Amino acid sequence: MTGTGDHEGLRLRRTKSVTRAEEIAKAEQMARKSQPDHPCHRPRDSLFSWSSGFDNFTGFVNWGFLLLGIGGVRLLLENFIKYGIRVDPRQWFLFLSGKNYDGNEYPSILLICFGAMYVCMLYALLFLKLWSYVQVNMWCRLSVKSKNTSHGGMRRQSFSYTDLLASEAKQNGSDSDETRHEIDGGGKALVQYPDNLNLSDLFYFMLAPTLCYELNFPRTQRIRKRFLIKRILEVVVGCQVVMSLFQQWMIPSVKNSLIPFSNMDVAKASERLLKLAIPNHLMWLCFFYLIFHSFFNLMGELLHFADRKFYCDWWNANNIDTFWRTWNLPVHRWAIRHLYLPVLEMGYSKSVASITVFFISAFFHEYLVSVPLKTFKIWAFIGMMGQIPLSILSKYVQKHWGDRWGNIVVWASLIIGQPLCIMMYYHDFVVTHFGDALLEDYSVV
C-alpha cells in the first residue's frame, strides 16, 4: 500500500502544469534561502555555453582593438627603427607628377595636379557621367515623343529614379523613405525636358558627387559653414595621412616583398603579404573615409547637393554581394540604373545582368591599374570577376555558419586580396620595365 501511494504521488507530480512547476521551484528556492547554511548555489550555465543566453562581449571587442593597436604601434616602431623617417613632401610632388628620376620628362600641368592614375580615373568618371547624361535625356525624349504620338502600347524605355531607389530599398532591405525626394529650398518649379539642355546644368552634373543624372537634383537651402570647415580639414589632413602611410610604411613593405615573390618562396612571400596587409588596409580605410565621406560631403555642401548617402554600413555586410551593393553607392546606383535594369529590360536573366555589371567593373579596375603602370596584366580583372564565385562562397558560409562567419569572409577578402594584387602588379612592373637587374639590386636590401 505504501509503495502504491508513493507511486501515485509521483505520477501526480509529473502531471503538474508548467506554471505549477515554476511555483514549486520558487517555493523550494525560498525554502533553501531560509536554511541556516546560507546557500549561494543555484542551477546556472557557464557564460561561454550557448544555453546561458549571454551575448555581451563588449570587453573582448575593446581587448581586440587594444591588441590590434599595440601590434600596429610595434610594427610602426619597427619601421622607424629600420628605415628612419621616410616622409618627404617633395617626393610626393614627384610621385603625383609622374616625373622620371632622370629629369628628362616634364609632364603637363594636368599630370602635375592629378597624376597618371588620377587622370585615368577622371576620364572614367567623365565617361560614366556622360553615359548617364545621354541615356537619361534619351529616356526623356522618348517619353515626350510617346506622349505626343499617343502610343499607349509603346514599350517602356526607361526607369525613373524613384523606381531605382525602390529597387535598391527592396534589395538592401531598407525602408521605403529612400524613394522620397526633397523639393529644393527655393520652391522652384521642376525643370522639364528639354529645358535642362544647357551648359550650366551639364557643368553642375559634372561637379556633383554622383554618377546618375537627373533633371532635378534634391537641393539644400544653405551652406553650413561649420560643417564645410570640418570637411575641408578632414580632406587636408586625410591626404597627408594617406601619403605618409604610403611613403613610410607601404613602399618599404612592397619593395621587400619583391624577391620572395619572384623566387616563389611561399613562406617568406606569405609573411610579406601579411606584413603588407596591415598598412594597406589602414590606408584603404583612410582613403574610403577621405573620399566617400569628407570629399563627397564637401562637394555636396558647396553645390547644395542634398543626397549625401554615398555609402551604407558595408562593414556589416554578411556576404560579398551585399558589400558591393553598399560600400560605393554612386557606382552601384549607376550600375543598377544604366546596366543591370536595361539588360533585364532587353529580356536577359538576372544572372546575365549581374555578370555584365561585374565584367564592366572588372574592365575599369584593370584600366585604372594597367594604363598608369604602362603594363597590361589582367590581375585586377581576374580579381573582380573572381568576386562572383567568392559571392557564392560567402553566401554558402552565411547560410550554414551564420552572419558572423559571412562577415569574416568579407573582411578576409578585403584584407588579403588587395595586398596580394599590389605585390603581383609591382613584381610584373619591375620585370617589364627594369628587367632582372633591379631584382638583383633589391636582393641586397
CSV table of C-alpha atoms in Angstrom, one decimal:
chain,number,residue,atom,x,y,z
A,1,MET,CA,0.0,0.0,0.0
A,2,THR,CA,2.8,2.4,0.9
A,3,GLY,CA,4.6,1.7,-2.3
A,4,THR,CA,1.4,2.2,-4.3
A,5,GLY,CA,0.7,5.5,-2.6
A,6,ASP,CA,4.2,6.8,-3.3
A,7,HIS,CA,3.8,5.7,-6.9
A,8,GLU,CA,0.5,7.6,-7.3
A,9,GLY,CA,2.0,10.7,-5.7
A,10,LEU,CA,4.9,10.6,-8.1
A,11,ARG,CA,2.5,10.2,-11.0
A,12,LEU,CA,0.5,13.3,-9.9
A,13,ARG,CA,3.7,15.4,-9.6
A,14,ARG,CA,4.6,14.6,-13.2
A,15,THR,CA,1.3,15.8,-14.5
A,16,LYS,CA,1.7,19.2,-12.9
A,17,SER,CA,1.4,22.2,-15.4
A,18,VAL,CA,4.5,24.3,-16.2
A,19,THR,CA,3.2,27.2,-14.1
A,20,ARG,CA,2.7,24.9,-11.1
A,21,ALA,CA,6.2,23.6,-11.6
A,22,GLU,CA,7.6,27.1,-11.6
A,23,GLU,CA,5.7,27.8,-8.3
A,24,ILE,CA,7.2,24.7,-6.8
A,25,ALA,CA,10.7,25.6,-7.9
A,26,LYS,CA,10.3,29.1,-6.4
A,27,ALA,CA,8.9,27.6,-3.2
A,28,GLU,CA,11.9,25.3,-3.0
A,29,GLN,CA,14.3,28.2,-3.6
A,30,MET,CA,12.7,30.2,-0.8
A,31,ALA,CA,13.0,27.2,1.5
A,32,ARG,CA,16.7,26.9,0.6
A,33,LYS,CA,17.3,30.6,1.3
A,34,SER,CA,15.7,30.3,4.7
A,35,GLN,CA,18.1,27.5,5.7
A,36,PRO,CA,20.8,28.4,8.3
A,37,ASP,CA,23.8,27.5,6.0
A,38,HIS,CA,23.0,30.5,3.7
A,39,PRO,CA,23.2,28.6,0.3
A,40,CYS,CA,24.7,30.5,-2.6
A,41,HIS,CA,24.4,28.0,-5.4
A,42,ARG,CA,21.6,27.5,-7.9
A,43,PRO,CA,21.3,25.9,-11.4
A,44,ARG,CA,23.3,28.0,-13.8
A,45,ASP,CA,25.2,27.6,-17.1
A,46,SER,CA,28.7,28.9,-17.8
A,47,LEU,CA,28.7,32.1,-19.8
A,48,PHE,CA,30.5,30.6,-22.7
A,49,SER,CA,27.8,27.9,-23.0
A,50,TRP,CA,25.2,28.6,-25.8
A,51,SER,CA,22.4,27.7,-23.3
A,52,SER,CA,23.4,30.6,-21.0
A,53,GLY,CA,21.9,33.2,-23.3
A,54,PHE,CA,24.8,35.6,-22.6
A,55,ASP,CA,25.8,37.8,-25.5
A,56,ASN,CA,27.6,40.9,-24.1
A,57,PHE,CA,31.2,40.6,-25.3
A,58,THR,CA,32.0,44.3,-25.4
A,59,GLY,CA,35.1,43.9,-23.3
A,60,PHE,CA,36.5,41.4,-25.8
A,61,VAL,CA,35.9,43.8,-28.6
A,62,ASN,CA,37.8,46.5,-26.7
A,63,TRP,CA,40.5,44.0,-26.0
A,64,GLY,CA,40.8,43.1,-29.7
A,65,PHE,CA,41.1,46.8,-30.7
A,66,LEU,CA,43.7,47.4,-28.0
A,67,LEU,CA,45.7,44.4,-29.0
A,68,LEU,CA,45.4,45.4,-32.7
A,69,GLY,CA,46.6,48.9,-31.8
A,70,ILE,CA,49.6,47.6,-29.8
A,71,GLY,CA,50.5,45.3,-32.8
A,72,GLY,CA,50.2,48.3,-35.1
A,73,VAL,CA,52.4,50.5,-32.9
A,74,ARG,CA,55.0,47.7,-32.7
A,75,LEU,CA,55.1,47.5,-36.5
A,76,LEU,CA,55.3,51.3,-36.8
A,77,LEU,CA,58.3,51.4,-34.4
A,78,GLU,CA,60.0,48.6,-36.3
A,79,ASN,CA,59.5,50.6,-39.4
A,80,PHE,CA,61.0,53.7,-37.9
A,81,ILE,CA,64.0,51.8,-36.5
A,82,LYS,CA,64.7,50.0,-39.7
A,83,TYR,CA,64.1,52.8,-42.3
A,84,GLY,CA,64.1,56.0,-40.3
A,85,ILE,CA,61.8,58.9,-41.3
A,86,ARG,CA,60.9,58.5,-44.9
A,87,VAL,CA,58.1,61.1,-45.2
A,88,ASP,CA,59.2,63.8,-47.6
A,89,PRO,CA,56.6,66.1,-49.2
A,90,ARG,CA,59.0,66.8,-52.1
A,91,GLN,CA,58.8,63.2,-53.1
A,92,TRP,CA,55.0,63.4,-53.0
A,93,PHE,CA,55.2,66.0,-55.8
A,94,LEU,CA,57.4,63.8,-57.9
A,95,PHE,CA,55.2,60.8,-57.3
A,96,LEU,CA,52.0,62.6,-58.2
A,97,SER,CA,53.6,64.3,-61.2
A,98,GLY,CA,54.8,61.1,-62.7
A,99,LYS,CA,58.2,62.7,-63.4
A,100,ASN,CA,61.1,60.3,-64.0
A,101,TYR,CA,64.2,60.4,-61.8
A,102,ASP,CA,66.5,61.1,-64.8
A,103,GLY,CA,64.8,64.6,-65.1
A,104,ASN,CA,64.2,64.2,-68.9
A,105,GLU,CA,60.4,64.2,-68.7
A,106,TYR,CA,58.3,67.2,-67.9
A,107,PRO,CA,54.6,66.3,-67.6
A,108,SER,CA,51.8,68.7,-68.3
A,109,ILE,CA,50.1,70.7,-65.6
A,110,LEU,CA,47.2,68.2,-65.6
A,111,LEU,CA,49.5,65.4,-64.8
A,112,ILE,CA,51.2,67.5,-62.1
A,113,CYS,CA,47.8,68.1,-60.4
A,114,PHE,CA,46.4,64.6,-60.7
A,115,GLY,CA,49.0,62.0,-61.6
A,116,ALA,CA,48.5,59.3,-64.2
A,117,MET,CA,46.1,57.2,-62.2
A,118,TYR,CA,44.0,60.2,-61.3
A,119,VAL,CA,43.8,61.3,-64.9
A,120,CYS,CA,42.6,57.8,-65.9
A,121,MET,CA,40.1,58.0,-63.1
A,122,LEU,CA,38.9,61.4,-64.3
A,123,TYR,CA,38.4,60.0,-67.8
A,124,ALA,CA,36.5,57.1,-66.4
A,125,LEU,CA,34.2,59.3,-64.3
A,126,LEU,CA,33.6,61.6,-67.3
A,127,PHE,CA,32.7,58.5,-69.4
A,128,LEU,CA,30.2,57.2,-66.8
A,129,LYS,CA,28.6,60.7,-66.2
A,130,LEU,CA,28.2,61.3,-69.9
A,131,TRP,CA,26.7,57.9,-70.4
A,132,SER,CA,24.1,58.7,-67.8
A,133,TYR,CA,23.5,62.2,-69.2
A,134,VAL,CA,22.9,60.8,-72.7
A,135,GLN,CA,20.8,57.9,-71.6
A,136,VAL,CA,18.6,59.9,-69.3
A,137,ASN,CA,17.9,62.6,-71.9
A,138,MET,CA,17.1,59.8,-74.4
A,139,TRP,CA,14.6,58.5,-72.0
A,140,CYS,CA,13.0,61.9,-71.6
A,141,ARG,CA,13.0,62.4,-75.4
A,142,LEU,CA,11.3,59.1,-76.0
A,143,SER,CA,8.8,59.9,-73.2
A,144,VAL,CA,7.9,63.2,-74.7
A,145,LYS,CA,7.6,61.6,-78.2
A,146,SER,CA,5.4,58.9,-76.9
A,147,LYS,CA,3.1,61.4,-75.3
A,148,ASN,CA,2.9,63.5,-78.5
A,149,THR,CA,2.1,60.5,-80.7
A,150,SER,CA,-0.2,58.9,-78.1
A,151,HIS,CA,1.2,55.4,-78.5
A,152,GLY,CA,-0.1,53.9,-75.3
A,153,GLY,CA,1.3,50.5,-76.2
A,154,MET,CA,4.8,51.7,-76.7
A,155,ARG,CA,7.4,49.6,-74.9
A,156,ARG,CA,8.8,51.3,-71.8
A,157,GLN,CA,12.3,52.6,-72.5
A,158,SER,CA,13.4,54.0,-69.1
A,159,PHE,CA,13.3,53.6,-65.4
A,160,SER,CA,12.6,56.6,-63.2
A,161,TYR,CA,15.0,57.4,-60.3
A,162,THR,CA,12.2,56.5,-57.9
A,163,ASP,CA,12.0,53.1,-59.5
A,164,LEU,CA,15.7,52.8,-59.0
A,165,LEU,CA,15.6,53.7,-55.3
A,166,ALA,CA,12.6,51.4,-54.7
A,167,SER,CA,14.6,48.6,-56.3
A,168,GLU,CA,17.6,49.3,-54.1
A,169,ALA,CA,15.4,49.5,-51.0
A,170,LYS,CA,14.0,46.1,-51.8
A,171,GLN,CA,17.5,44.6,-52.4
A,172,ASN,CA,19.1,46.2,-49.3
A,173,GLY,CA,16.1,45.7,-47.0
A,174,SER,CA,15.9,49.5,-46.3
A,175,ASP,CA,12.7,51.4,-45.6
A,176,SER,CA,10.7,53.0,-48.4
A,177,ASP,CA,11.5,56.5,-47.3
A,178,GLU,CA,14.5,56.3,-49.6
A,179,THR,CA,12.2,56.8,-52.5
A,180,ARG,CA,11.2,60.3,-51.4
A,181,HIS,CA,12.8,63.4,-52.8
A,182,GLU,CA,13.1,66.8,-51.3
A,183,ILE,CA,12.0,69.9,-53.2
A,184,ASP,CA,14.7,72.4,-53.3
A,185,GLY,CA,14.7,75.2,-50.7
A,186,GLY,CA,13.7,77.9,-53.1
A,187,GLY,CA,10.5,76.2,-54.0
A,188,LYS,CA,11.3,76.5,-57.7
A,189,ALA,CA,9.3,74.7,-60.3
A,190,LEU,CA,10.7,71.4,-61.6
A,191,VAL,CA,12.7,71.6,-64.7
A,192,GLN,CA,11.2,69.8,-67.7
A,193,TYR,CA,12.9,68.3,-70.7
A,194,PRO,CA,14.3,69.9,-72.9
A,195,ASP,CA,14.8,73.0,-70.7
A,196,ASN,CA,17.6,71.1,-68.9
A,197,LEU,CA,19.8,71.0,-72.0
A,198,ASN,CA,22.2,73.9,-71.2
A,199,LEU,CA,25.8,74.2,-70.2
A,200,SER,CA,25.2,75.3,-66.6
A,201,ASP,CA,23.1,72.1,-66.0
A,202,LEU,CA,25.8,69.9,-67.5
A,203,PHE,CA,28.6,71.6,-65.6
A,204,TYR,CA,26.7,71.2,-62.3
A,205,PHE,CA,26.3,67.5,-63.0
A,206,MET,CA,30.0,67.1,-63.9
A,207,LEU,CA,30.9,68.5,-60.4
A,208,ALA,CA,28.1,66.9,-58.4
A,209,PRO,CA,29.1,63.9,-56.3
A,210,THR,CA,27.0,61.4,-58.3
A,211,LEU,CA,27.2,59.4,-61.5
A,212,CYS,CA,23.5,59.4,-62.1
A,213,TYR,CA,22.0,62.3,-64.0
A,214,GLU,CA,18.6,63.9,-63.1
A,215,LEU,CA,16.8,66.8,-64.4
A,216,ASN,CA,16.0,68.0,-60.8
A,217,PHE,CA,18.5,67.0,-58.1
A,218,PRO,CA,17.4,67.4,-54.4
A,219,ARG,CA,18.9,70.6,-53.1
A,220,THR,CA,19.8,72.0,-49.7
A,221,GLN,CA,18.8,75.6,-48.7
A,222,ARG,CA,22.1,76.8,-47.4
A,223,ILE,CA,25.8,76.0,-46.9
A,224,ARG,CA,26.6,75.0,-43.3
A,225,LYS,CA,29.9,76.8,-42.6
A,226,ARG,CA,31.0,74.7,-39.6
A,227,PHE,CA,30.2,71.5,-41.5
A,228,LEU,CA,32.1,72.8,-44.5
A,229,ILE,CA,35.2,73.7,-42.5
A,230,LYS,CA,35.3,70.3,-40.8
A,231,ARG,CA,35.2,68.5,-44.2
A,232,ILE,CA,37.9,70.8,-45.6
A,233,LEU,CA,40.2,70.0,-42.6
A,234,GLU,CA,39.4,66.3,-43.0
A,235,VAL,CA,40.4,66.4,-46.7
A,236,VAL,CA,43.7,68.3,-46.0
A,237,VAL,CA,44.7,66.1,-43.0
A,238,GLY,CA,43.5,62.9,-44.7
A,239,CYS,CA,45.6,63.5,-47.8
A,240,GLN,CA,48.7,64.0,-45.6
A,241,VAL,CA,47.9,60.8,-43.6
A,242,VAL,CA,47.4,58.7,-46.7
A,243,MET,CA,50.5,59.9,-48.4
A,244,SER,CA,52.6,59.5,-45.2
A,245,LEU,CA,51.3,55.9,-44.8
A,246,PHE,CA,52.1,55.2,-48.4
A,247,GLN,CA,55.6,56.6,-48.2
A,248,GLN,CA,56.7,55.5,-44.7
A,249,TRP,CA,55.1,52.1,-44.5
A,250,MET,CA,53.8,50.7,-47.8
A,251,ILE,CA,56.7,51.4,-50.1
A,252,PRO,CA,59.3,49.5,-48.0
A,253,SER,CA,56.9,46.6,-47.5
A,254,VAL,CA,56.2,46.3,-51.2
A,255,LYS,CA,59.9,46.5,-52.1
A,256,ASN,CA,60.9,43.9,-49.6
A,257,SER,CA,58.2,41.5,-51.0
A,258,LEU,CA,59.7,41.6,-54.5
A,259,ILE,CA,62.4,39.0,-54.1
A,260,PRO,CA,60.4,36.4,-52.1
A,261,PHE,CA,57.5,36.8,-54.5
A,262,SER,CA,59.9,36.5,-57.5
A,263,ASN,CA,61.6,33.3,-56.1
A,264,MET,CA,58.2,31.8,-55.3
A,265,ASP,CA,59.2,31.4,-51.7
A,266,VAL,CA,55.8,30.7,-50.2
A,267,ALA,CA,56.7,31.1,-46.6
A,268,LYS,CA,58.6,34.4,-47.0
A,269,ALA,CA,56.1,35.7,-49.5
A,270,SER,CA,53.2,34.9,-47.2
A,271,GLU,CA,55.0,36.7,-44.3
A,272,ARG,CA,55.5,39.8,-46.6
A,273,LEU,CA,51.9,39.6,-47.7
A,274,LEU,CA,50.6,39.6,-44.1
A,275,LYS,CA,53.0,42.4,-43.2
A,276,LEU,CA,51.8,44.5,-46.1
A,277,ALA,CA,48.2,43.8,-45.4
A,278,ILE,CA,48.1,46.0,-42.2
A,279,PRO,CA,49.4,49.3,-43.7
A,280,ASN,CA,47.5,48.7,-47.0
A,281,HIS,CA,44.2,48.1,-45.2
A,282,LEU,CA,44.7,51.0,-42.9
A,283,MET,CA,45.4,53.3,-45.9
A,284,TRP,CA,42.4,51.8,-47.7
A,285,LEU,CA,40.1,52.7,-44.7
A,286,CYS,CA,41.6,56.2,-44.6
A,287,PHE,CA,41.1,56.6,-48.3
A,288,PHE,CA,37.5,55.4,-48.0
A,289,TYR,CA,36.7,58.0,-45.3
A,290,LEU,CA,38.6,60.7,-47.2
A,291,ILE,CA,36.7,60.2,-50.5
A,292,PHE,CA,33.3,58.9,-49.6
A,293,HIS,CA,32.7,61.0,-46.5
A,294,SER,CA,34.9,64.0,-46.4
A,295,PHE,CA,35.4,64.9,-50.1
A,296,PHE,CA,31.9,63.9,-51.3
A,297,ASN,CA,30.2,65.8,-48.4
A,298,LEU,CA,32.5,68.8,-49.1
A,299,MET,CA,31.4,68.9,-52.8
A,300,GLY,CA,27.8,68.2,-51.8
A,301,GLU,CA,27.8,71.1,-49.4
A,302,LEU,CA,29.3,73.5,-51.9
A,303,LEU,CA,26.9,72.5,-54.6
A,304,HIS,CA,23.8,72.3,-52.3
A,305,PHE,CA,23.5,68.6,-53.2
A,306,ALA,CA,21.1,67.1,-50.7
A,307,ASP,CA,21.6,63.3,-51.3
A,308,ARG,CA,24.5,62.6,-49.1
A,309,LYS,CA,24.1,58.8,-48.9
A,310,PHE,CA,27.3,57.8,-50.5
A,311,TYR,CA,27.7,54.5,-48.6
A,312,CYS,CA,25.9,52.2,-46.4
A,313,ASP,CA,27.1,50.0,-43.5
A,314,TRP,CA,29.3,47.9,-45.7
A,315,TRP,CA,31.3,46.9,-42.6
A,316,ASN,CA,28.4,44.8,-41.5
A,317,ALA,CA,28.0,43.0,-44.9
A,318,ASN,CA,27.3,39.3,-44.4
A,319,ASN,CA,28.3,38.3,-47.9
A,320,ILE,CA,30.3,39.7,-50.8
A,321,ASP,CA,27.2,40.6,-52.8
A,322,THR,CA,25.9,42.8,-50.0
A,323,PHE,CA,29.4,44.5,-49.7
A,324,TRP,CA,29.4,45.5,-53.4
A,325,ARG,CA,25.9,46.9,-53.1
A,326,THR,CA,26.7,49.1,-50.0
A,327,TRP,CA,30.3,50.3,-50.0
A,328,ASN,CA,30.2,52.5,-53.1
A,329,LEU,CA,26.6,53.8,-53.7
A,330,PRO,CA,27.4,56.2,-56.6
A,331,VAL,CA,28.8,53.4,-58.7
A,332,HIS,CA,26.2,50.9,-57.5
A,333,ARG,CA,23.4,53.3,-58.5
A,334,TRP,CA,24.9,53.9,-61.9
A,335,ALA,CA,25.4,50.1,-62.5
A,336,ILE,CA,21.8,49.3,-61.5
A,337,ARG,CA,20.3,52.2,-63.4
A,338,HIS,CA,22.3,52.1,-66.6
A,339,LEU,CA,23.4,48.5,-66.8
A,340,TYR,CA,21.5,46.0,-64.7
A,341,LEU,CA,17.9,47.2,-65.3
A,342,PRO,CA,18.4,47.9,-69.1
A,343,VAL,CA,19.9,44.4,-69.5
A,344,LEU,CA,16.8,43.0,-67.8
A,345,GLU,CA,14.6,45.1,-70.0
A,346,MET,CA,16.3,43.6,-73.0
A,347,GLY,CA,15.0,40.2,-71.9
A,348,TYR,CA,18.1,38.7,-70.3
A,349,SER,CA,18.1,37.0,-67.0
A,350,LYS,CA,19.3,38.4,-63.7
A,351,SER,CA,22.4,36.2,-63.8
A,352,VAL,CA,23.4,37.7,-67.2
A,353,ALA,CA,22.8,41.2,-65.9
A,354,SER,CA,24.9,40.6,-62.8
A,355,ILE,CA,27.8,39.1,-64.9
A,356,THR,CA,27.6,42.1,-67.2
A,357,VAL,CA,27.9,44.5,-64.3
A,358,PHE,CA,30.9,42.7,-62.9
A,359,PHE,CA,32.5,42.5,-66.3
A,360,ILE,CA,32.3,46.2,-66.9
A,361,SER,CA,33.6,46.9,-63.3
A,362,ALA,CA,36.5,44.5,-63.9
A,363,PHE,CA,37.3,46.3,-67.1
A,364,PHE,CA,37.5,49.7,-65.4
A,365,HIS,CA,39.5,48.3,-62.5
A,366,GLU,CA,42.1,46.9,-64.9
A,367,TYR,CA,42.1,50.1,-66.9
A,368,LEU,CA,42.8,52.2,-63.8
A,369,VAL,CA,45.8,50.0,-62.9
A,370,SER,CA,47.4,48.8,-66.2
A,371,VAL,CA,47.3,52.1,-68.1
A,372,PRO,CA,49.2,54.2,-65.4
A,373,LEU,CA,51.7,51.3,-64.9
A,374,LYS,CA,52.1,51.0,-68.7
A,375,THR,CA,51.9,47.3,-68.5
A,376,PHE,CA,49.0,45.1,-69.5
A,377,LYS,CA,48.2,42.5,-66.9
A,378,ILE,CA,44.8,41.1,-66.0
A,379,TRP,CA,45.1,40.6,-62.2
A,380,ALA,CA,42.6,43.3,-61.4
A,381,PHE,CA,40.2,42.0,-64.0
A,382,ILE,CA,40.5,38.4,-62.6
A,383,GLY,CA,40.2,39.7,-59.1
A,384,MET,CA,36.9,41.4,-59.9
A,385,MET,CA,35.5,38.5,-61.9
A,386,GLY,CA,36.5,36.3,-59.0
A,387,GLN,CA,34.1,38.2,-56.9
A,388,ILE,CA,31.3,36.1,-58.5
A,389,PRO,CA,32.4,32.7,-57.1
A,390,LEU,CA,33.5,34.4,-53.9
A,391,SER,CA,30.0,35.8,-53.5
A,392,ILE,CA,28.6,32.3,-53.9
A,393,LEU,CA,31.0,31.0,-51.3
A,394,SER,CA,30.3,33.8,-48.8
A,395,LYS,CA,26.5,33.2,-49.1
A,396,TYR,CA,27.1,29.5,-48.5
A,397,VAL,CA,29.1,30.3,-45.4
A,398,GLN,CA,26.5,32.7,-44.2
A,399,LYS,CA,23.7,30.2,-44.7
A,400,HIS,CA,25.4,27.3,-42.9
A,401,TRP,CA,27.5,29.0,-40.3
A,402,GLY,CA,25.7,32.3,-39.7
A,403,ASP,CA,26.0,36.0,-40.5
A,404,ARG,CA,29.2,36.4,-38.4
A,405,TRP,CA,31.2,34.0,-40.4
A,406,GLY,CA,29.9,35.5,-43.6
A,407,ASN,CA,31.1,38.9,-42.4
A,408,ILE,CA,34.5,37.4,-41.6
A,409,VAL,CA,34.8,36.1,-45.2
A,410,VAL,CA,34.1,39.7,-46.4
A,411,TRP,CA,36.8,41.2,-44.2
A,412,ALA,CA,39.3,38.5,-45.1
A,413,SER,CA,38.8,39.1,-48.8
A,414,LEU,CA,39.5,42.8,-48.3
A,415,ILE,CA,42.5,42.4,-46.0
A,416,ILE,CA,44.3,39.7,-48.0
A,417,GLY,CA,43.1,40.3,-51.6
A,418,GLN,CA,44.3,43.9,-52.0
A,419,PRO,CA,48.0,43.5,-50.9
A,420,LEU,CA,48.2,40.3,-53.0
A,421,CYS,CA,47.1,42.2,-56.1
A,422,ILE,CA,49.6,45.0,-55.2
A,423,MET,CA,52.5,42.5,-54.9
A,424,MET,CA,51.7,40.9,-58.2
A,425,TYR,CA,51.5,44.2,-60.1
A,426,TYR,CA,54.6,45.5,-58.6
A,427,HIS,CA,56.6,42.4,-59.5
A,428,ASP,CA,55.3,42.5,-63.1
A,429,PHE,CA,56.0,46.2,-63.3
A,430,VAL,CA,59.6,45.8,-62.2
A,431,VAL,CA,60.2,42.8,-64.5
A,432,THR,CA,58.6,44.5,-67.5
A,433,HIS,CA,60.3,47.9,-67.2
A,434,PHE,CA,63.6,47.2,-65.4
A,435,GLY,CA,64.3,43.5,-66.0
A,436,ASP,CA,66.2,41.2,-63.7
A,437,ALA,CA,68.9,43.8,-62.9
A,438,LEU,CA,66.7,45.6,-60.5
A,439,LEU,CA,65.7,42.2,-58.9
A,440,GLU,CA,69.4,41.7,-58.1
A,441,ASP,CA,69.7,45.1,-56.6
A,442,TYR,CA,66.6,44.5,-54.3
A,443,SER,CA,68.0,41.1,-53.3
A,444,VAL,CA,70.8,43.0,-51.5
A,445,VAL,CA,68.4,45.1,-49.4
